[in-house]
Short mmCIF file of C-alpha atoms in Angstrom, two decimals:
data_model
loop_
_atom_site.label_atom_id
_atom_site.label_comp_id
_atom_site.label_asym_id
_atom_site.label_seq_id
_atom_site.Cartn_x
_atom_site.Cartn_y
_atom_site.Cartn_z
CA MET A 701 89.93 116.30 -34.92
CA ALA A 702 87.70 117.13 -32.00
CA ILE A 703 84.81 119.53 -32.61
CA SER A 704 83.02 120.91 -29.60
CA LYS A 705 80.30 123.48 -29.09
CA ILE A 706 81.44 126.31 -26.80
CA GLY A 707 78.43 128.62 -27.01
CA SER A 708 75.19 129.19 -28.85
CA ASN A 709 76.99 130.62 -31.89
CA SER A 710 80.48 129.15 -31.60
CA VAL A 711 82.46 125.95 -31.99
CA ASN A 712 85.99 124.87 -31.17
CA LEU A 713 87.77 122.95 -33.96
CA ALA A 714 90.68 121.21 -32.25
CA SER A 715 92.79 123.06 -29.73
CA GLY A 716 93.36 126.74 -30.55
CA LEU A 717 90.94 127.27 -33.44
CA ASP A 718 87.55 128.76 -32.62
CA VAL A 719 84.73 129.87 -34.90
CA ALA A 720 82.37 132.27 -33.13
CA ASP A 721 79.73 134.58 -34.55
CA GLY A 722 81.39 134.60 -37.98
CA ASP A 723 84.94 135.21 -36.69
CA ILE A 724 87.79 132.70 -36.78
CA THR A 725 90.16 132.98 -33.83
CA VAL A 726 93.58 131.36 -33.93
CA ALA A 727 95.53 130.81 -30.71
CA SER A 728 98.61 132.93 -30.06
CA GLY A 729 101.68 131.60 -31.89
CA HIS A 730 99.57 130.03 -34.65
CA GLY A 731 98.32 131.40 -37.97
CA LEU A 732 97.66 130.62 -41.60
CA SER A 733 100.18 128.12 -42.92
CA PHE A 734 101.32 128.24 -46.53
CA ALA A 735 103.52 125.15 -46.17
CA ALA A 736 102.17 123.62 -49.39
CA GLN A 737 103.69 126.44 -51.47
CA ASN A 738 107.03 126.37 -53.30
CA ASN A 739 109.84 127.80 -51.21
CA ALA A 740 112.38 130.44 -52.18
CA SER A 741 115.90 129.92 -50.92
CA GLY A 742 116.31 131.63 -47.58
CA MET A 743 112.66 131.15 -46.62
CA SER A 744 112.36 131.14 -42.82
CA SER A 745 108.60 130.91 -42.25
CA GLU A 746 105.41 130.07 -44.09
CA LEU A 747 103.13 131.11 -41.24
CA LEU A 748 101.12 134.34 -41.39
CA ASP A 749 100.55 134.92 -37.69
CA ASP A 750 99.85 138.63 -37.30
CA TYR A 751 97.37 141.10 -38.78
CA GLU A 752 96.32 144.35 -37.15
CA ILE A 753 94.77 147.71 -38.06
CA GLY A 754 94.94 150.73 -35.77
CA THR A 755 95.96 154.29 -35.02
CA TRP A 756 99.04 155.83 -33.43
CA THR A 757 99.91 159.25 -32.02
CA ALA A 758 102.96 161.07 -33.34
CA ALA A 759 105.21 163.64 -31.71
CA PHE A 760 108.35 165.45 -32.83
CA SER A 761 111.60 165.26 -30.92
CA VAL A 762 114.59 167.52 -31.57
CA ALA A 763 118.09 167.68 -30.07
CA SER A 764 117.33 171.05 -28.49
CA GLY A 765 114.25 173.24 -28.27
CA SER A 766 110.81 171.83 -28.91
CA ILE A 767 108.19 171.24 -31.59
CA THR A 768 104.51 170.78 -30.72
CA ILE A 769 102.09 169.08 -33.10
CA ASN A 770 98.51 170.35 -33.32
CA SER A 771 96.43 167.68 -31.51
CA SER A 772 93.96 167.65 -34.44
CA PHE A 773 96.83 166.53 -36.71
CA ASP A 774 98.85 164.03 -34.65
CA THR A 775 97.04 160.73 -35.27
CA GLY A 776 98.18 158.32 -37.94
CA THR A 777 96.86 154.99 -39.18
CA TYR A 778 98.64 151.69 -39.68
CA VAL A 779 98.12 148.17 -41.02
CA LYS A 780 100.45 145.40 -39.85
CA VAL A 781 100.66 142.19 -41.89
CA GLY A 782 103.22 139.79 -40.46
CA PRO A 783 106.32 141.90 -39.76
CA LEU A 784 105.46 144.63 -42.32
CA VAL A 785 103.93 147.86 -41.01
CA TYR A 786 102.21 150.21 -43.48
CA PHE A 787 101.69 153.71 -42.03
CA ASN A 788 100.18 157.05 -42.93
CA ILE A 789 100.05 160.38 -41.07
CA HIS A 790 99.59 164.09 -41.73
CA CYS A 791 101.11 166.33 -39.00
CA ARG A 792 100.72 170.08 -38.55
CA VAL A 793 103.04 171.97 -36.21
CA SER A 794 101.24 174.34 -33.86
CA SER A 795 104.28 175.87 -32.14
CA VAL A 796 108.07 175.75 -31.94
CA SER A 797 110.66 176.92 -29.43
CA SER A 798 114.07 177.29 -31.13
CA PRO A 799 114.25 173.73 -32.52
CA SER A 800 117.61 172.51 -33.79
CA GLY A 801 119.55 169.33 -34.40
CA LYS A 802 118.16 165.93 -35.25
CA LEU A 803 114.43 165.76 -36.06
CA ASP A 804 112.61 162.54 -35.07
CA VAL A 805 108.99 161.55 -35.54
CA THR A 806 108.20 159.40 -32.50
CA GLY A 807 105.32 157.18 -31.42
CA PHE A 808 105.24 154.69 -34.29
CA PRO A 809 103.08 151.68 -33.39
CA PHE A 810 105.95 149.15 -33.52
CA ASN A 811 109.72 149.41 -33.21
CA PHE A 812 111.73 149.50 -36.42
CA GLY A 813 113.43 146.16 -37.08
CA ASN A 814 117.10 145.47 -36.62
CA ASN A 815 118.57 144.47 -39.98
CA GLY A 816 122.21 144.54 -38.85
CA ALA A 817 122.97 147.91 -40.45
CA GLU A 818 123.35 151.21 -38.65
CA ARG A 819 119.79 152.29 -39.44
CA CYS A 820 116.59 150.58 -40.52
CA ARG A 821 115.60 151.37 -44.08
CA VAL A 822 112.08 152.63 -44.50
CA ALA A 823 110.26 153.02 -47.80
CA THR A 824 108.73 156.46 -47.26
CA SER A 825 106.95 159.05 -49.30
CA ILE A 826 107.24 162.45 -47.61
CA TRP A 827 105.55 165.72 -48.46
CA ALA A 828 106.30 168.89 -46.54
CA TYR A 829 105.04 172.45 -46.43
CA ILE A 830 107.41 174.75 -44.57
CA PRO A 831 106.37 178.40 -44.22
CA GLY A 832 109.05 181.06 -44.40
CA SER A 833 111.30 179.18 -46.85
CA GLY A 834 112.73 176.62 -44.44
CA LEU A 835 114.22 174.87 -47.48
CA THR A 836 116.31 176.14 -50.34
CA ALA A 837 116.11 175.15 -54.01
CA GLY A 838 117.14 171.54 -54.50
CA ASP A 839 116.70 170.48 -50.85
CA SER A 840 114.87 167.26 -50.14
CA PHE A 841 114.01 165.07 -47.18
CA GLN A 842 115.16 161.52 -46.47
CA THR A 843 114.05 159.26 -43.63
CA LEU A 844 115.73 156.54 -41.60
CA GLY A 845 114.18 154.42 -38.89
CA THR A 846 116.23 154.02 -35.74
CA GLU A 847 116.55 150.29 -35.11
CA ASP A 848 114.76 148.83 -32.10
CA THR A 849 112.95 152.14 -31.43
CA ALA A 850 109.70 153.69 -32.63
CA ASN A 851 111.56 156.77 -34.00
CA LEU A 852 111.87 157.89 -37.61
CA THR A 853 114.59 160.48 -38.27
CA ILE A 854 113.95 163.09 -40.96
CA HIS A 855 117.13 164.38 -42.63
CA VAL A 856 117.44 167.17 -45.14
CA GLY A 857 119.74 166.90 -48.13
CA ASN A 858 120.58 169.12 -51.05
CA LYS A 859 121.07 168.53 -54.75
CA GLY A 860 124.83 169.00 -54.48
CA ASN A 861 125.06 166.27 -51.82
CA THR A 862 127.35 168.51 -49.77
CA ASN A 863 125.17 167.91 -46.73
CA TYR A 864 123.28 164.75 -47.64
CA TYR A 865 122.18 163.87 -44.11
CA GLY A 866 121.83 167.31 -42.57
CA GLU A 867 119.86 167.85 -39.40
CA ALA A 868 116.33 169.09 -40.08
CA GLY A 869 115.20 170.39 -36.68
CA ASN A 870 115.99 174.02 -37.49
CA ARG A 871 113.93 173.83 -40.71
CA VAL A 872 110.63 173.39 -38.84
CA ALA A 873 108.49 176.45 -38.09
CA SER A 874 105.01 177.00 -36.70
CA GLY A 875 102.58 175.96 -39.45
CA THR A 876 104.93 173.35 -40.96
CA GLU A 877 103.09 170.30 -42.29
CA PHE A 878 104.41 166.82 -43.01
CA SER A 879 102.59 163.96 -44.70
CA LEU A 880 104.32 160.60 -44.34
CA THR A 881 103.31 157.34 -45.97
CA GLY A 882 105.48 154.25 -45.90
CA VAL A 883 106.29 150.71 -44.92
CA TYR A 884 108.90 149.21 -42.62
CA THR A 885 109.81 145.88 -41.06
CA ALA A 886 108.98 145.78 -37.37
CA THR A 887 111.12 144.17 -34.71
CA ILE A 888 110.10 140.52 -34.59
#
C-alpha cells in the first residue's frame, strides 16, 4: 500500500482513498465493503457506495387545472443510503384552479426504481387536512411511485373498495395540507 502526503492536513492511502481534515473520501464507484459478512441467497452486492443528505422542492401536477404549493411549504428533506431514499415533506396548497384527475407529487430527489411491476411500491405515511370536506367518511389515501420518474401519485380510496384507486385531484382545495414521510428504492 502506498501512502503519500497530498497536503498539510491530508494523505492518500492507495489509489482512491484520501483522508483530509478529518474526512475520508472514497473514489467514485468504491465504498465500504462488507464482503467478510455471511451472505443471504440472492445477495447482489456487499458494497455501500452512496450516502447523501439534502433537500428537494415539491410541486403538484394534475391531469387538468392546476394546484400551487405555498413556497414556504414546498421543501422536503431526504437521506439516501445505498439505493434507499427516506423522505419527509409538509406541503400547503396556496391556490387551485379547477384541479381534476390524477394527482402527482413531483420533484422527488431521485427517480423511483423499476421493480418490474406496473408501479413502484413506496412505504408512505400520509396525513392530510382538506378544508371543505374534500373527503367522505371512510376515505383514505394511498400512494404509488411511478417507475423511472420522480413522481408519486396520490390516490383516494373508500372503505367499501368500490373506487380503491380513485383520482384525487378534485379533492384538493386552497388550504389543503399534506404531510408525507416514507422510503422508496431509487433507480440504480
